[in-house]
PDB file of C-alpha atoms in Angstrom:
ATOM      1  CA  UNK A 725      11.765   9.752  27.189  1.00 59.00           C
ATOM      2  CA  UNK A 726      14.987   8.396  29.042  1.00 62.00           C
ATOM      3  CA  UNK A 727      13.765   4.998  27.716  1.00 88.00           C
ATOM      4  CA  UNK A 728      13.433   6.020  23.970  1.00 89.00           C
ATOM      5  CA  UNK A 729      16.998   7.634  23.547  1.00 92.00           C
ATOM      6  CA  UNK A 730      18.464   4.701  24.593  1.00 94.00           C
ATOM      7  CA  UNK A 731      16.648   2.527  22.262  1.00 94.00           C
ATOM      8  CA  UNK A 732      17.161   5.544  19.440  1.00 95.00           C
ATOM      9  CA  UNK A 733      21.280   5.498  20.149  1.00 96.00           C
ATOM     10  CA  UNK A 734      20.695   1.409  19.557  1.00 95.00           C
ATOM     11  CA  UNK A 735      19.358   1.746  16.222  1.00 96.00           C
ATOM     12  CA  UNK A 736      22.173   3.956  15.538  1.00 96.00           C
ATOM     13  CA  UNK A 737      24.896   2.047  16.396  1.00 95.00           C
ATOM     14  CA  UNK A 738      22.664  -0.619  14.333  1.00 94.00           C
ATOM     15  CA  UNK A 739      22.730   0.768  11.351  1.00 94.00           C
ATOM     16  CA  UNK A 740      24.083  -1.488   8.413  1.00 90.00           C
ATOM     17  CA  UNK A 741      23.624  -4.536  10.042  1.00 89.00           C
ATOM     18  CA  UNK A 742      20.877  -6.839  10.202  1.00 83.00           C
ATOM     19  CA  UNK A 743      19.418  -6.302  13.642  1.00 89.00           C
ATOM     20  CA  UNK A 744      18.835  -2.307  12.581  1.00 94.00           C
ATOM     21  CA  UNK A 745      15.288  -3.091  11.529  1.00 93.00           C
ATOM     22  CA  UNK A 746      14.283  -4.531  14.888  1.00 92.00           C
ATOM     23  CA  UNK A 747      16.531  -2.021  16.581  1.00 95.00           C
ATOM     24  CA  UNK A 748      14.177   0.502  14.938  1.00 97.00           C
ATOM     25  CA  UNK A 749      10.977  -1.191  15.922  1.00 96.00           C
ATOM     26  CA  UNK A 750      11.826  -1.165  19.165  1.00 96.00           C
ATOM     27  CA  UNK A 751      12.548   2.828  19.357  1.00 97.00           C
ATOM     28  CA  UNK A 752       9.234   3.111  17.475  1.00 97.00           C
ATOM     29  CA  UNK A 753       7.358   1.553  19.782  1.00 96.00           C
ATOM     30  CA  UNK A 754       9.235   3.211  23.207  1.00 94.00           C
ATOM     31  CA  UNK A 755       6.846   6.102  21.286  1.00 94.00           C
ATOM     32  CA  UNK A 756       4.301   4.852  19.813  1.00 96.00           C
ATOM     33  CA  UNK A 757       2.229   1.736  21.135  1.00 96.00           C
ATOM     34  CA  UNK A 758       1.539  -0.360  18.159  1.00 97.00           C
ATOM     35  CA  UNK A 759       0.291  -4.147  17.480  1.00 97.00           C
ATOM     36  CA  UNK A 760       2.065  -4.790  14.156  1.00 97.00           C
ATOM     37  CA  UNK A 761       5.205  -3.736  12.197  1.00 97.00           C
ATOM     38  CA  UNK A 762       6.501  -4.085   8.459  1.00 97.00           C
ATOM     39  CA  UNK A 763       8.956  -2.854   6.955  1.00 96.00           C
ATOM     40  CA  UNK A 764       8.425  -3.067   3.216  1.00 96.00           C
ATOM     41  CA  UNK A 765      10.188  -1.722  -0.108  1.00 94.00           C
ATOM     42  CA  UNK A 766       8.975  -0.595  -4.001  1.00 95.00           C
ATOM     43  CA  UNK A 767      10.889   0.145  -6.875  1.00 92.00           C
ATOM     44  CA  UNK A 768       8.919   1.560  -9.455  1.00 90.00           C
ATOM     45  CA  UNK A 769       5.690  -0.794 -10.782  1.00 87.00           C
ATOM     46  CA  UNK A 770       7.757  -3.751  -9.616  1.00 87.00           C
ATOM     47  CA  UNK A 771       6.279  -6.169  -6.906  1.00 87.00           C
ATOM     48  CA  UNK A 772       7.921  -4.827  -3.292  1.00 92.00           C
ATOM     49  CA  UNK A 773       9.563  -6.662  -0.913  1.00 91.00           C
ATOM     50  CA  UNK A 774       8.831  -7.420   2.834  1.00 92.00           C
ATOM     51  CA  UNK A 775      12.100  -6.730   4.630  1.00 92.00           C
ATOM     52  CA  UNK A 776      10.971  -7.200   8.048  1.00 93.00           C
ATOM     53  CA  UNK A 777       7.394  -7.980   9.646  1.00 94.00           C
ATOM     54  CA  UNK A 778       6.397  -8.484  13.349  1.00 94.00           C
ATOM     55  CA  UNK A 779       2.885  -8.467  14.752  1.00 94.00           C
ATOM     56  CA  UNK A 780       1.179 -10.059  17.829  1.00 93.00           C
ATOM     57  CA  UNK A 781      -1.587 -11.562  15.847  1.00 94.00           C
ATOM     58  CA  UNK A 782      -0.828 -14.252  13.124  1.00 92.00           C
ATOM     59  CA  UNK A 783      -4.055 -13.118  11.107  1.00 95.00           C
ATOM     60  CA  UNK A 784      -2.742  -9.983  10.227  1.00 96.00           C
ATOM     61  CA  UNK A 785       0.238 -11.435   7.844  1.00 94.00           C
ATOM     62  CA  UNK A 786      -1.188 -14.465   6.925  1.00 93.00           C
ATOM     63  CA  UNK A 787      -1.900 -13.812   3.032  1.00 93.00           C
ATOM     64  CA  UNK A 788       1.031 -11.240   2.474  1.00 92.00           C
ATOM     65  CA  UNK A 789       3.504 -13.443   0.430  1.00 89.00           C
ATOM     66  CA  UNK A 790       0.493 -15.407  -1.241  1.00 86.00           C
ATOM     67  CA  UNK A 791      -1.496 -12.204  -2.082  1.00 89.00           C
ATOM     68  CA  UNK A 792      -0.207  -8.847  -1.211  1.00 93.00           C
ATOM     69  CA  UNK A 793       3.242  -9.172  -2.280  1.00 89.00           C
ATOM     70  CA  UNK A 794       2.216 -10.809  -5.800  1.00 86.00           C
ATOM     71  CA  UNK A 795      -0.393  -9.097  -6.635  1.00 87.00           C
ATOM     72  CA  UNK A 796      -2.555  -7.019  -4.491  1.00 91.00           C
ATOM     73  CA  UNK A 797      -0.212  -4.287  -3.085  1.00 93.00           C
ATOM     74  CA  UNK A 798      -1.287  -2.422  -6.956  1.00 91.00           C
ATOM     75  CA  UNK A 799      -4.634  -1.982  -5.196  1.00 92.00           C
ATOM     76  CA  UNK A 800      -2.998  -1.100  -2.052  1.00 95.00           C
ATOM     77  CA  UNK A 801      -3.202   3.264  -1.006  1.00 95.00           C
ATOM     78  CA  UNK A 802       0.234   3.145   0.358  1.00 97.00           C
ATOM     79  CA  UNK A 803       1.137   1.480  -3.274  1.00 96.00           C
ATOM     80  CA  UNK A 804      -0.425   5.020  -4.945  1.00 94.00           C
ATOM     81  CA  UNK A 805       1.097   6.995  -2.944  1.00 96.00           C
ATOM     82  CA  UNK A 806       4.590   5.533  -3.634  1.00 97.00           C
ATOM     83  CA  UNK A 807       3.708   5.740  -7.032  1.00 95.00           C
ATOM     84  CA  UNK A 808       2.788   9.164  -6.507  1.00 94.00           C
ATOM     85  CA  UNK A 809       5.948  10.151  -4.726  1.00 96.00           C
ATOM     86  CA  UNK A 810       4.588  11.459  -1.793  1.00 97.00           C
ATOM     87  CA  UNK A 811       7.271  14.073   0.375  1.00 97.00           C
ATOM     88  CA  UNK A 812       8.740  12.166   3.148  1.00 98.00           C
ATOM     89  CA  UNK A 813       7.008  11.884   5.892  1.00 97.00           C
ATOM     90  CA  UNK A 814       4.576   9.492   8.379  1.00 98.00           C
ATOM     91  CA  UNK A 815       0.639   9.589   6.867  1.00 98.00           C
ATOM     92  CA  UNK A 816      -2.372   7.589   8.249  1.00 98.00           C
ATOM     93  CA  UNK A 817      -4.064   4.818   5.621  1.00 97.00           C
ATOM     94  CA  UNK A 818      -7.172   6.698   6.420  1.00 92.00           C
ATOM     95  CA  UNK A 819      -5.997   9.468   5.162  1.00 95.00           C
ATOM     96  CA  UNK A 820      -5.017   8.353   2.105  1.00 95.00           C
ATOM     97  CA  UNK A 821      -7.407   6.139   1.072  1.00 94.00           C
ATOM     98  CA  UNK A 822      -9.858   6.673  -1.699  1.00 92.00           C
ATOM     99  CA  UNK A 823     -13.278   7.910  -0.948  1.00 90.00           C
ATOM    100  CA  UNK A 824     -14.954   4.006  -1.766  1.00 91.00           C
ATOM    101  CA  UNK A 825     -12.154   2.022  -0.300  1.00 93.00           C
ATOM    102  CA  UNK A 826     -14.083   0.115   2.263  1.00 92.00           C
ATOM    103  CA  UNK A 827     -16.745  -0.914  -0.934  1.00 91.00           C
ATOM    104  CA  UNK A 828     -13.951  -2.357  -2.976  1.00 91.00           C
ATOM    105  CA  UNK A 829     -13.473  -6.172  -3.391  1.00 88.00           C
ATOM    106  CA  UNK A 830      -9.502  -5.487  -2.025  1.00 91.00           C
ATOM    107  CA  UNK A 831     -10.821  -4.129   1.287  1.00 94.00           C
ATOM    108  CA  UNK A 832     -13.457  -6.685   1.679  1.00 91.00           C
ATOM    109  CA  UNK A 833     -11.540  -9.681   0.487  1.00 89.00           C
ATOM    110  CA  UNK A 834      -8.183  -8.891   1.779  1.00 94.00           C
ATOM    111  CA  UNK A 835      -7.703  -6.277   3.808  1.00 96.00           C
ATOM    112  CA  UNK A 836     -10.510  -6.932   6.445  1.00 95.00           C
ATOM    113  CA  UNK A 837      -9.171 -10.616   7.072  1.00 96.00           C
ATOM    114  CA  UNK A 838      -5.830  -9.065   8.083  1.00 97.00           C
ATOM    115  CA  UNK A 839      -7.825  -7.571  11.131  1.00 97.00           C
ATOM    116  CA  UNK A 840      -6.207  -3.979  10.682  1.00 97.00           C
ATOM    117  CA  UNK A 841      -8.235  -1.172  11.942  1.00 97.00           C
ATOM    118  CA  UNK A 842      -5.555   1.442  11.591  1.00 98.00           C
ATOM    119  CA  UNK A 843      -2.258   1.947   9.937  1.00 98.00           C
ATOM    120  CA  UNK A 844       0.477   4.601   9.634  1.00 98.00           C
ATOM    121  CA  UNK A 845       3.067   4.664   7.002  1.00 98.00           C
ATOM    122  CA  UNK A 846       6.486   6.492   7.040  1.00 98.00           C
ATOM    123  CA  UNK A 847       7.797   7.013   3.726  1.00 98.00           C
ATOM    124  CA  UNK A 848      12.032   7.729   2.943  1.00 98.00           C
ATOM    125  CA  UNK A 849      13.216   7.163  -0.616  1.00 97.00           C
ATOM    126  CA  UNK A 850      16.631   5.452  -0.538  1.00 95.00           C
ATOM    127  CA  UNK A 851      19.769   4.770  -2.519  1.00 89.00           C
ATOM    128  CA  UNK A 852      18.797   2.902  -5.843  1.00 88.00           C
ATOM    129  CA  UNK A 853      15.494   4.466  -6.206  1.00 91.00           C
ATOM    130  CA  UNK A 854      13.335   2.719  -3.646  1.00 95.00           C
ATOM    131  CA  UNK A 855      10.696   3.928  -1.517  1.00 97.00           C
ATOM    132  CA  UNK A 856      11.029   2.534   2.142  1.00 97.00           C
ATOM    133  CA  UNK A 857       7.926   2.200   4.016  1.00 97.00           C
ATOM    134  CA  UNK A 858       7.918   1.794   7.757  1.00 98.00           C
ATOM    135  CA  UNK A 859       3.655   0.111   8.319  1.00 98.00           C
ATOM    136  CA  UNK A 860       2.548   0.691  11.933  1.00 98.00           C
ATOM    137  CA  UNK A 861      -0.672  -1.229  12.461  1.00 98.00           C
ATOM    138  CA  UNK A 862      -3.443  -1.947  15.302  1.00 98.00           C
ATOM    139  CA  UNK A 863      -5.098  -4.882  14.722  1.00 97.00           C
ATOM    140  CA  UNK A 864      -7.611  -7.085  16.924  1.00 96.00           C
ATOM    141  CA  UNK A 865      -4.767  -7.421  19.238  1.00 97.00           C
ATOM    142  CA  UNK A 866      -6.130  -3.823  20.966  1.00 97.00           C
ATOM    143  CA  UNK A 867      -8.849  -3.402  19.039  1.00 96.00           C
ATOM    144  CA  UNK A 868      -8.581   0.565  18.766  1.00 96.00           C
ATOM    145  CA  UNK A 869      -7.442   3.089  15.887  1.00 97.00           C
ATOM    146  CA  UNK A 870      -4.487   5.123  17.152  1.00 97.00           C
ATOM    147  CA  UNK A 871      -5.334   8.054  19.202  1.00 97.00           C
ATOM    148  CA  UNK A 872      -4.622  12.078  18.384  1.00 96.00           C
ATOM    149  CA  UNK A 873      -1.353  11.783  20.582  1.00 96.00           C
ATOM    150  CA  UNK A 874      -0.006   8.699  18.576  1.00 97.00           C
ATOM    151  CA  UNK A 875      -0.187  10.215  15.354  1.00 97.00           C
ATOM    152  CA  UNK A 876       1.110  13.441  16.430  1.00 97.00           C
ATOM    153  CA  UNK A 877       4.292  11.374  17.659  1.00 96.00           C
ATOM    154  CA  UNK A 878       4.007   9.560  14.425  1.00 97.00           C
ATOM    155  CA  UNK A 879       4.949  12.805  12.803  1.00 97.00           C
ATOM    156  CA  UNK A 880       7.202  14.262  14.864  1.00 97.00           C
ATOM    157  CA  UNK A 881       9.066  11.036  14.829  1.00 97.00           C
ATOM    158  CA  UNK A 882       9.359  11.117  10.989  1.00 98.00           C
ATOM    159  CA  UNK A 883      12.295  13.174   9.984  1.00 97.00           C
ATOM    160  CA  UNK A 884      14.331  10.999  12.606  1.00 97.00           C
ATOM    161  CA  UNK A 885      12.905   7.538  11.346  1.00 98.00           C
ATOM    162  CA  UNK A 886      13.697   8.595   7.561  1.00 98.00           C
ATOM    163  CA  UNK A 887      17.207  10.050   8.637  1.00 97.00           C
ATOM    164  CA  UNK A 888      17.959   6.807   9.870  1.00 97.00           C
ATOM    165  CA  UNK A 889      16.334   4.641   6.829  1.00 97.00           C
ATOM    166  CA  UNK A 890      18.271   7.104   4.400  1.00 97.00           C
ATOM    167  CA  UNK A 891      21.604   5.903   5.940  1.00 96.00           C
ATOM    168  CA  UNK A 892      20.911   2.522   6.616  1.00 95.00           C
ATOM    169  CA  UNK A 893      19.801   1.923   3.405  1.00 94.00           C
ATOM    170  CA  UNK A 894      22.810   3.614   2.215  1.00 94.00           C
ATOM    171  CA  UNK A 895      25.454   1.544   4.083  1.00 93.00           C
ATOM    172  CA  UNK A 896      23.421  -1.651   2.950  1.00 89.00           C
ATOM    173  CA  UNK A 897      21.289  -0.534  -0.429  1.00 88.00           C
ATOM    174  CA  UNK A 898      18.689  -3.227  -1.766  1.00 85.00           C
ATOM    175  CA  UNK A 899      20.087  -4.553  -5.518  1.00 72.00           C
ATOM    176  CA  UNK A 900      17.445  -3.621  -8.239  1.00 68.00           C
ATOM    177  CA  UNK A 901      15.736  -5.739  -9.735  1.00 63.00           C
ATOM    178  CA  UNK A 902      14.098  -6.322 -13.758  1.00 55.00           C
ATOM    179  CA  UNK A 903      11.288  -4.605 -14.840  1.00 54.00           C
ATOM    180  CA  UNK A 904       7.868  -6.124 -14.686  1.00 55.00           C
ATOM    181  CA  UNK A 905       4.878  -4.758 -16.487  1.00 58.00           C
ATOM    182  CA  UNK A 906       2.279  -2.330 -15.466  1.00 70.00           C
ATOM    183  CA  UNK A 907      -1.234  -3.107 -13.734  1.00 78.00           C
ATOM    184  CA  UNK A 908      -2.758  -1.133 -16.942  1.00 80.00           C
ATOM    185  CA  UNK A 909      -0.844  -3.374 -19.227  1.00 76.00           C
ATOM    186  CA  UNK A 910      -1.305  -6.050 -17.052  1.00 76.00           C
ATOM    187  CA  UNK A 911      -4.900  -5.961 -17.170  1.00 84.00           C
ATOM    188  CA  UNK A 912      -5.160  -5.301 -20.628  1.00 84.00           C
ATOM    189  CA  UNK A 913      -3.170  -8.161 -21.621  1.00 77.00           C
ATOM    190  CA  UNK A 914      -5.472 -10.432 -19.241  1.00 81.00           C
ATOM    191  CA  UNK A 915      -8.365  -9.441 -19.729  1.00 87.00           C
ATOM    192  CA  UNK A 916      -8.619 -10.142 -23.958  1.00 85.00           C
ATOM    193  CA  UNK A 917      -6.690 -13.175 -23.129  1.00 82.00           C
ATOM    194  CA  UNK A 918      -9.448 -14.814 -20.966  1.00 86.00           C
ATOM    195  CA  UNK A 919     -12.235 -13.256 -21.868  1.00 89.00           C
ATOM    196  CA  UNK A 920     -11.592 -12.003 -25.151  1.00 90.00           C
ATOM    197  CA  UNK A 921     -12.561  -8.268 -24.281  1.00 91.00           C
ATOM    198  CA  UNK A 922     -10.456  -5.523 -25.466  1.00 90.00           C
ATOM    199  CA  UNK A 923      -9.963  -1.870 -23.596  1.00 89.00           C
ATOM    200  CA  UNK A 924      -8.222   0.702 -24.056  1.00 87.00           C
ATOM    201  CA  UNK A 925      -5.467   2.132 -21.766  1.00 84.00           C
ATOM    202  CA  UNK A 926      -7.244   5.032 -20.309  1.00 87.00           C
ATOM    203  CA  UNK A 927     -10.426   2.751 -20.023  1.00 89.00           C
ATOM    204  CA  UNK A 928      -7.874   0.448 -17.897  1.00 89.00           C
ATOM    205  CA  UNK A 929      -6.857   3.494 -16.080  1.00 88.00           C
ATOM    206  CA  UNK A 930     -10.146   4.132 -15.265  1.00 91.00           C
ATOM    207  CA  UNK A 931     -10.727   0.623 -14.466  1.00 90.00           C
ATOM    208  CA  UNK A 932      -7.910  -0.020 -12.325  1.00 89.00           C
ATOM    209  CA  UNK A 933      -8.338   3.385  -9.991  1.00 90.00           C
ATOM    210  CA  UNK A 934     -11.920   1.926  -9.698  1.00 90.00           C
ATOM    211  CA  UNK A 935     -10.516  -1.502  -7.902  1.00 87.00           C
ATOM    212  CA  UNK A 936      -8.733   0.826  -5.929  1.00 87.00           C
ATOM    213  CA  UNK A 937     -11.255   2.603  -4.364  1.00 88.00           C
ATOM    214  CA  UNK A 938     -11.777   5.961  -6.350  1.00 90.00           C
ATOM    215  CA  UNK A 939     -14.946   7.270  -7.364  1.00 90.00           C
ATOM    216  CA  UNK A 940     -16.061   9.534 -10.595  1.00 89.00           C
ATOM    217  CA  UNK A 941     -14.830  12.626  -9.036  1.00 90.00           C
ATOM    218  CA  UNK A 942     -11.470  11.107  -7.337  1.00 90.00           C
ATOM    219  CA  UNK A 943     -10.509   9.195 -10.513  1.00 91.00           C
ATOM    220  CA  UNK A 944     -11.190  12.521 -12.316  1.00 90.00           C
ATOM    221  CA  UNK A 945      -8.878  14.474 -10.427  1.00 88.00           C
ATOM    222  CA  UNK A 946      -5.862  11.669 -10.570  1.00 86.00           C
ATOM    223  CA  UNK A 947      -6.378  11.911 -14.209  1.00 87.00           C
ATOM    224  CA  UNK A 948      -7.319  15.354 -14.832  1.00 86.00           C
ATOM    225  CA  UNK A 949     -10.381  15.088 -16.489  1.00 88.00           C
ATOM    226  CA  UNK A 950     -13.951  15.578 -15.857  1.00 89.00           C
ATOM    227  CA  UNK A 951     -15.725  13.220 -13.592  1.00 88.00           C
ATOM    228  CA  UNK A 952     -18.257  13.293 -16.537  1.00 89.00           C
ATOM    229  CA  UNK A 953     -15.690  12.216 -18.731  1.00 89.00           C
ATOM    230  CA  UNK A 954     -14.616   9.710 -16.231  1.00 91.00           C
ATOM    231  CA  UNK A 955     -18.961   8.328 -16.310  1.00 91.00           C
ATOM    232  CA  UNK A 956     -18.240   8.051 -19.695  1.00 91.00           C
ATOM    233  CA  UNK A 957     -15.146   5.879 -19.579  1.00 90.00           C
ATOM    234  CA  UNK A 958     -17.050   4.101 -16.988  1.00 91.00           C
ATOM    235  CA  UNK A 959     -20.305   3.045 -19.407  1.00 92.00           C
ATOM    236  CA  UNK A 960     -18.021   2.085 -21.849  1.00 92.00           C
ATOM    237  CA  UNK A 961     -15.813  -0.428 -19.814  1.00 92.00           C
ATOM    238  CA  UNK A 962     -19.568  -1.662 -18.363  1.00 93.00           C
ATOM    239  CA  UNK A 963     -20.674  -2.034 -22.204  1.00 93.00           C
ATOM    240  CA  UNK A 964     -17.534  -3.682 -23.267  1.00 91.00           C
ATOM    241  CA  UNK A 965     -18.110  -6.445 -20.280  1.00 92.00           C
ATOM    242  CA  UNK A 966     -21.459  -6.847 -20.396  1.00 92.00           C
ATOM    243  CA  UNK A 967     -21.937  -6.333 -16.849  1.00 91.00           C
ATOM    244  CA  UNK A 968     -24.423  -3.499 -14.764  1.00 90.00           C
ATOM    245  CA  UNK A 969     -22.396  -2.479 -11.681  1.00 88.00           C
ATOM    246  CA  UNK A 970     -19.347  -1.805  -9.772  1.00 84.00           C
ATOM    247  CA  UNK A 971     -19.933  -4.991  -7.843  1.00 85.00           C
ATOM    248  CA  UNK A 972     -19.627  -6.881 -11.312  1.00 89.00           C
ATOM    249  CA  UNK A 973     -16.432  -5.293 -12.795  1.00 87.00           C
ATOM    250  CA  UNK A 974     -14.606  -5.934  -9.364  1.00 85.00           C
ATOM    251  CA  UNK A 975     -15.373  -9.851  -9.345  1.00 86.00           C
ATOM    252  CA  UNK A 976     -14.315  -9.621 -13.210  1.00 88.00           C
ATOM    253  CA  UNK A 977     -11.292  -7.653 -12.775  1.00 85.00           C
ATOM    254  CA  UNK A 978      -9.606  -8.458  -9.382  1.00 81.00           C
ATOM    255  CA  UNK A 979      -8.546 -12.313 -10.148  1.00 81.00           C
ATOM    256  CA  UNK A 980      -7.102 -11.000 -13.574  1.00 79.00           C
ATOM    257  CA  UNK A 981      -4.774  -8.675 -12.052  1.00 73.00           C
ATOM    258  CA  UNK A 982      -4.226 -11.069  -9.259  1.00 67.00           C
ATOM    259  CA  UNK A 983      -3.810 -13.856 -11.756  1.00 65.00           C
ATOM    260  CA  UNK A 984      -1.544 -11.608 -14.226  1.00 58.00           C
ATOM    261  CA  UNK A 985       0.894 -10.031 -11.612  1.00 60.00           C
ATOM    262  CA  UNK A 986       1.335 -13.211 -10.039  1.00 59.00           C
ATOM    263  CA  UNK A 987       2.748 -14.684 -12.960  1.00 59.00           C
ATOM    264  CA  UNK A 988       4.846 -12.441 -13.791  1.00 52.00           C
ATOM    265  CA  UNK A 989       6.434 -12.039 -10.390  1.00 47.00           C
TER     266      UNK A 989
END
């Protein structure tokens, strides 16, 4: 304990300055033993930014700026919950996830290659409107989710870790900037441009909480209708494509968005 209120008075007298974020990394992990570390920022629908990134393994960070930070953080459940505006606080991916999110193309295409097993997010929302999030990952570097004494830490820790992003970030606030357009438009727009199919926004709602991970019942809930309804929405977007199954509409729809966002960036 000695050990961490040294490091904590550190990032303190850090704040402001550029050696806070691995001042804070370093009283995180006096804590909590972890393998990787990002520090990464949203504003709005807009693509986020990496501030600060550390991990043991190269694998895990390997695609980030080529595919994460272009595109795929819209599919991402730490995305939705910033979206969401989720109260402050430090919550397990697990947790949040959708009910399908190991059967999407996202998990299986992305995500697994990074090697993450487990990951905790702390979320602050700072000067400017941006949500902060602090990613605490183990990876194949120990090979192990975090235990029931890390993530109690994890949230005890919290209200100090988003006191200290609140006033760092309001000593040295991130500049805005312009607006970029929204997955739903996004795949809208791409999808009758390359394939000449047209859907309609709540059928790209539908579509896009689908690459995401939801199911019927979860997608019905975020949208507050009936997972009947949502069955509905779903034969209609299958009819429209001309495809059979989930499998189909995520190899149709996950290089549009990819391909969309990432030109707009």
């Amino acid at each position: 304990m000695a050990n961490a209120f040294i490091e904590l008075g550190n990032a303190i007298r850090a704040m402001g300055s550029l050696g806070f974020h691995a001042a804070l990394e370093r009283f995180m992990q006096s804590e909590i033993n972890f393998d990787n570390y990002l520090v990464i920022a949203y504003l709005g629908e807009q693509p986020p930014i990496a501030l600060y990134r550390s991990s043991w393994s190269e694998r895990v960070y390997a695609e980030m700026d080529s595919k994460y930070l272009t595109s795929l953080y819209v599919l991402d459940p730490f995305y939705s919950a910033h979206l969401g505006k989720i109260p402050v606080g430090a919550y397990r991916l697990l947790d949040l996830a959708p009910d399908k999110f190991r059967t999407t193309s996202y998990y299986r295409e992305y995500y697994q290659k990074t090697t993450l097993i487990d990951e905790i997010a702390f979320f602050a929302y700072v000067k400017n409107g941006w949500t902060i999030n602090i990613c605490i990952g183990r990876d194949e570097t120990s090979d192990r989710t975090f235990d029931r004494r890390a993530r109690k830490n994890a949230v005890e820790m919290a209200p100090t870790i988003v006191a200290l992003l609140e006033r760092h970030f309001d000593i040295s606030p991130i500049a805005r900037r312009g607006n970029s357009p929204s997955v739903d438009g996004a795949l809208i727009y791409r999808l009758k441009e390359v394939h000449g199919i047209e859907i309609t926004p709540r059928q790209a709602q539908v579509s896009v909480l689908l690459l995401r991970g939801h199911s019927s019942k979860s997608i019905g809930r975020e949208l507050k209708i009936s997972w009947q309804t949502v069955r509905v929405f779903r034969k209609q977007i299958y009819e429209r494509c001309k495809i059979s199954s989930q499998a189909e509409l995520f190899a149709l729809l996950t290089p549009l968005v990819h391909a969309e966002l990432e030109d707009g960036s």
